[in-house]
Amino acid sequence: MTTAARKTIIDSDWLAFAVLILAGLCLDLAVRFYPTEMPYWMPWEFSWPVFLGSALSLHWYARGISRMYRVDRPALWRIISFMLGILSFYAVLMTHIDYAAQHMFFVHRAAHFVLHHLGAFLIVFGMPGRVLYLGMPSFLHPLCDAPATRKVMDILQHPVVAPMLFVGLLYFWLIPALHTHVMLDINLYEVMNLTMAINGVMFWSLILDSRPKPPARLSSGIRAILIIVIELPQMLLGAILSLSMTDFYPVYRICGRIFDMSALNDMHYGGLIIWLPSTLMSFAAMICVLNTMRLNEEAAELERQKSEF
């Protein structure tokens, strides 16, 4: 690549970033000064990390696809899966759904189900890693390839650490005393949401990796075991919250519930969301892992037959 071409690409990177910053500033000002006139699909409370994370991911993904040969591009259904996942994150973190999640426990649990399970699952199902790498600015590549980055990922995606983090964060943010404090502190509230989203993407990227080991971190058998490991504690927590006759989260009475519902019913519905949809997601993940195992075994057998001739 010539120096002029490289400079053009760098200039376009900064131009796109400047346009996103300008769009974010406009949204931020609109939310601040005209909150009641914003439609439901626009931000309820503007968040720069959520806005930039969503916008840059979609921009880099689109540009990464444009830089790939047509034969190497992801299938259309994978592209749609990734986009739906990013949009689902935006919906629960920046629209009026976020307002409802701050006032109803069951809506809050539904939002975290999207962040930790469904939305993260859809993002990873789109297999966006290589596409995002091609689409992001070249000056970020050394950061992605740095030994320190890989070391951190090795630790966080270790087969013992990954499920502990996945379940641990779920339990941690639902400790009643801590949950009350978090729901009354906007900064901690954003930290909670971002950690759930990032952890969800990291865990499902470990489970849904379609490659055999190596180069994948885990074999299909270990992935299947991890799915079972995370499911049992989630079922237990969901059962406790959905069957208990004690309201563990009075903070929603303090904030004011927006739906005419008793505290116990609110908590019971939230517990059921932890219990049932999470179980269905685990079943879906298990099907994906088993299908990946089958495809890898067929590919390995085909390679073996070719080597014999």
XYZ file of C-alpha atoms in Angstrom:
309
model
C 0.000 0.000 0.000
C 1.359 3.413 -0.948
C 1.906 6.189 1.569
C -0.829 8.269 -0.054
C -3.340 5.413 0.153
C -2.452 4.764 3.797
C -2.894 8.466 4.600
C -6.295 8.470 2.879
C -7.449 5.534 5.006
C -6.240 7.197 8.214
C -7.984 10.442 7.272
C -11.229 8.569 6.616
C -10.927 6.875 10.042
C -10.699 10.203 11.819
C -13.443 11.736 9.677
C -15.835 8.906 10.547
C -14.962 9.271 14.225
C -15.559 13.037 14.051
C -18.986 12.470 12.482
C -19.899 10.022 15.258
C -18.768 12.472 17.929
C -20.881 15.222 16.338
C -23.911 12.908 16.175
C -23.369 11.943 19.813
C -23.172 15.586 20.878
C -26.443 16.321 19.086
C -28.162 13.390 20.790
C -26.723 14.349 24.169
C -27.979 17.927 23.858
C -31.392 16.789 22.621
C -31.793 14.448 25.603
C -30.700 17.160 28.036
C -32.924 19.986 26.765
C -35.872 18.195 25.114
C -36.327 14.958 27.094
C -40.134 14.838 26.888
C -40.136 15.319 23.121
C -37.830 12.387 22.359
C -39.514 9.301 20.798
C -39.329 6.002 22.664
C -36.590 4.606 20.430
C -34.269 7.535 21.150
C -32.024 7.675 24.231
C -33.666 8.025 27.613
C -30.365 8.966 29.270
C -27.449 9.481 26.920
C -24.352 7.360 27.558
C -21.146 7.972 25.619
C -19.731 4.449 26.201
C -22.947 2.819 24.930
C -23.302 5.191 21.979
C -19.696 4.869 20.832
C -19.619 1.120 21.450
C -22.763 0.573 19.360
C -21.958 3.054 16.583
C -18.301 2.095 16.180
C -19.119 -1.621 16.196
C -21.645 -1.205 13.383
C -19.333 1.137 11.448
C -16.287 -1.122 11.745
C -18.371 -4.186 10.897
C -19.763 -2.597 7.740
C -16.333 -1.374 6.679
C -14.746 -4.740 7.443
C -17.252 -6.493 5.185
C -16.581 -3.983 2.407
C -12.858 -4.816 2.598
C -13.369 -8.569 2.296
C -13.675 -10.601 -0.889
C -17.267 -11.625 -1.457
C -16.452 -15.305 -1.006
C -14.916 -14.602 2.426
C -17.762 -12.493 3.779
C -20.002 -13.857 6.547
C -23.325 -15.378 5.559
C -26.270 -12.978 5.497
C -27.835 -14.600 8.546
C -24.638 -14.038 10.527
C -24.600 -10.367 9.521
C -28.225 -10.002 10.595
C -27.485 -11.786 13.877
C -24.649 -9.401 14.710
C -26.680 -6.306 13.870
C -29.655 -7.496 15.919
C -27.363 -8.144 18.863
C -25.866 -4.644 18.749
C -29.299 -3.058 18.325
C -30.650 -5.080 21.266
C -27.849 -3.694 23.448
C -28.730 -0.178 22.329
C -32.429 -0.804 23.017
C -32.031 -1.905 26.625
C -29.271 0.581 27.504
C -30.324 3.792 25.771
C -34.054 3.804 25.007
C -37.052 4.165 27.317
C -36.659 0.478 28.158
C -33.806 1.587 30.388
C -36.184 3.928 32.224
C -38.572 1.048 32.862
C -35.665 -1.139 34.030
C -34.853 1.436 36.698
C -38.381 1.219 38.100
C -39.407 -2.450 37.689
C -37.349 -5.437 38.800
C -38.707 -7.789 36.149
C -37.901 -5.286 33.358
C -34.429 -4.928 34.830
C -33.971 -8.710 34.708
C -35.261 -8.799 31.121
C -32.729 -6.100 30.171
C -29.896 -8.055 31.789
C -31.068 -11.214 30.064
C -30.511 -9.366 26.778
C -27.096 -8.049 27.868
C -25.810 -11.270 29.386
C -27.571 -13.855 27.230
C -29.664 -13.118 24.153
C -27.986 -9.983 22.784
C -24.475 -11.195 23.563
C -25.339 -14.585 22.032
C -26.553 -12.919 18.818
C -23.431 -10.758 18.564
C -21.125 -13.741 18.934
C -23.290 -15.866 16.632
C -22.469 -13.336 13.918
C -18.777 -14.375 14.179
C -17.672 -10.710 13.974
C -14.058 -10.988 15.179
C -12.229 -11.017 11.853
C -14.658 -8.552 10.263
C -14.257 -6.024 13.093
C -10.483 -6.432 12.998
C -10.437 -5.577 9.279
C -12.791 -2.644 9.759
C -11.199 -0.937 12.747
C -8.436 1.670 12.307
C -5.025 0.148 11.763
C -3.538 1.967 14.759
C -5.730 -0.211 17.025
C -4.334 -3.480 15.654
C -1.204 -3.438 17.846
C -3.449 -3.073 20.898
C -5.474 -6.129 19.863
C -2.342 -8.140 19.107
C -0.370 -7.054 22.187
C 0.906 -9.879 24.446
C -0.666 -8.138 27.456
C -4.093 -8.168 25.784
C -3.777 -11.836 24.926
C -2.640 -12.634 28.466
C -5.686 -10.907 29.959
C -7.968 -12.787 27.582
C -6.254 -16.065 28.476
C -7.076 -15.425 32.120
C -10.642 -14.199 31.649
C -11.503 -17.012 29.229
C -9.839 -19.767 31.219
C -12.290 -22.711 31.501
C -12.395 -22.284 35.299
C -12.483 -18.478 35.437
C -15.013 -17.904 32.623
C -18.019 -19.712 34.170
C -17.205 -18.317 37.617
C -17.272 -14.788 36.207
C -20.437 -15.451 34.219
C -22.418 -16.718 37.199
C -20.554 -14.623 39.758
C -21.465 -11.309 38.144
C -25.117 -12.346 38.010
C -25.148 -13.114 41.735
C -22.902 -10.173 42.657
C -25.098 -7.458 41.175
C -28.200 -9.017 42.776
C -26.873 -8.908 46.345
C -29.791 -6.963 47.887
C -27.765 -4.320 49.763
C -25.441 -3.756 46.807
C -28.314 -3.729 44.321
C -30.034 -0.964 46.264
C -26.886 1.144 46.203
C -26.299 0.511 42.495
C -29.837 1.431 41.468
C -29.479 4.793 43.237
C -26.069 5.631 41.754
C -26.040 6.276 38.006
C -22.293 5.670 37.692
C -22.444 2.268 39.381
C -25.566 1.492 37.375
C -23.645 2.022 34.122
C -20.721 -0.056 35.397
C -23.123 -2.889 36.223
C -24.689 -2.844 32.764
C -21.371 -2.628 30.912
C -19.802 -5.472 32.899
C -22.788 -7.713 32.192
C -22.661 -6.935 28.459
C -18.892 -7.367 28.100
C -18.866 -10.555 30.160
C -21.741 -11.990 28.133
C -19.915 -11.408 24.845
C -16.679 -12.857 26.236
C -18.331 -15.994 27.597
C -20.430 -16.801 24.551
C -17.468 -16.165 22.239
C -15.709 -18.919 24.164
C -18.665 -21.295 23.891
C -19.730 -20.602 20.298
C -16.277 -20.709 18.704
C -16.825 -22.866 15.616
C -13.198 -23.918 15.287
C -11.752 -27.186 16.621
C -9.142 -27.188 19.370
C -6.592 -25.945 18.441
C -6.866 -23.090 17.448
C -9.988 -22.770 19.627
C -9.338 -22.437 23.353
C -11.684 -25.278 24.354
C -12.808 -28.589 22.954
C -16.491 -29.142 22.256
C -16.774 -31.457 25.254
C -15.471 -28.820 27.680
C -17.821 -26.239 26.195
C -20.775 -28.543 26.783
C -19.702 -29.037 30.411
C -19.415 -25.275 30.942
C -22.971 -24.770 29.677
C -24.215 -27.200 32.337
C -22.012 -25.563 34.988
C -23.488 -22.097 34.445
C -27.064 -23.309 34.111
C -27.519 -24.921 37.523
C -26.680 -21.807 39.633
C -28.925 -19.673 37.420
C -31.818 -22.066 37.893
C -31.255 -22.002 41.659
C -31.218 -18.198 41.829
C -34.278 -17.946 39.615
C -36.147 -20.472 41.752
C -35.287 -18.623 44.969
C -36.494 -15.269 43.653
C -39.612 -16.616 41.961
C -40.769 -18.685 44.955
C -39.732 -16.477 47.895
C -42.357 -14.605 49.910
C -39.891 -11.901 51.014
C -39.243 -8.789 48.937
C -35.455 -8.617 48.645
C -35.401 -5.431 46.549
C -37.324 -2.579 48.217
C -35.352 -0.067 46.125
C -38.007 -0.345 43.399
C -40.581 0.907 45.888
C -38.262 3.840 46.602
C -37.811 4.577 42.884
C -41.525 4.109 42.261
C -42.908 1.274 40.173
C -44.356 2.396 36.862
C -46.728 -0.586 36.550
C -49.526 -1.476 38.954
C -47.887 -4.576 40.395
C -47.062 -5.788 43.886
C -43.444 -6.038 44.998
C -43.618 -9.821 45.273
C -45.144 -10.266 41.828
C -42.463 -7.998 40.380
C -39.713 -10.068 42.019
C -41.381 -13.372 41.070
C -41.551 -12.411 37.401
C -37.920 -11.324 37.550
C -36.960 -14.674 39.049
C -38.795 -16.513 36.292
C -36.849 -14.530 33.690
C -33.609 -15.675 35.307
C -34.891 -19.241 35.500
C -36.690 -20.039 32.235
C -35.263 -17.963 29.342
C -31.723 -18.560 30.605
C -32.401 -22.284 30.496
C -33.618 -22.006 26.909
C -30.468 -20.090 25.960
C -28.357 -22.866 27.442
C -30.276 -25.423 25.357
C -29.648 -23.313 22.239
C -25.953 -23.072 23.097
C -25.746 -26.838 23.626
C -27.302 -27.451 20.204
C -24.725 -25.101 18.639
C -21.855 -26.871 20.409
C -23.067 -30.317 19.328
C -23.502 -29.137 15.747
C -20.007 -27.626 15.799
C -18.629 -30.934 17.068
C -20.332 -32.786 14.221
C -19.081 -30.393 11.548
C -15.512 -30.463 12.859
C -15.503 -34.254 12.979
C -16.804 -34.446 9.410
C -14.147 -31.967 8.249
C -11.415 -33.915 10.020
C -12.622 -37.170 8.458
C -12.666 -35.573 5.010
C -9.098 -34.347 5.485
C -8.016 -37.823 6.588
C -9.569 -39.414 3.506
C -7.866 -36.883 1.233
C -4.482 -37.596 2.829
C -4.872 -41.316 2.085
C -5.078 -40.772 -1.666
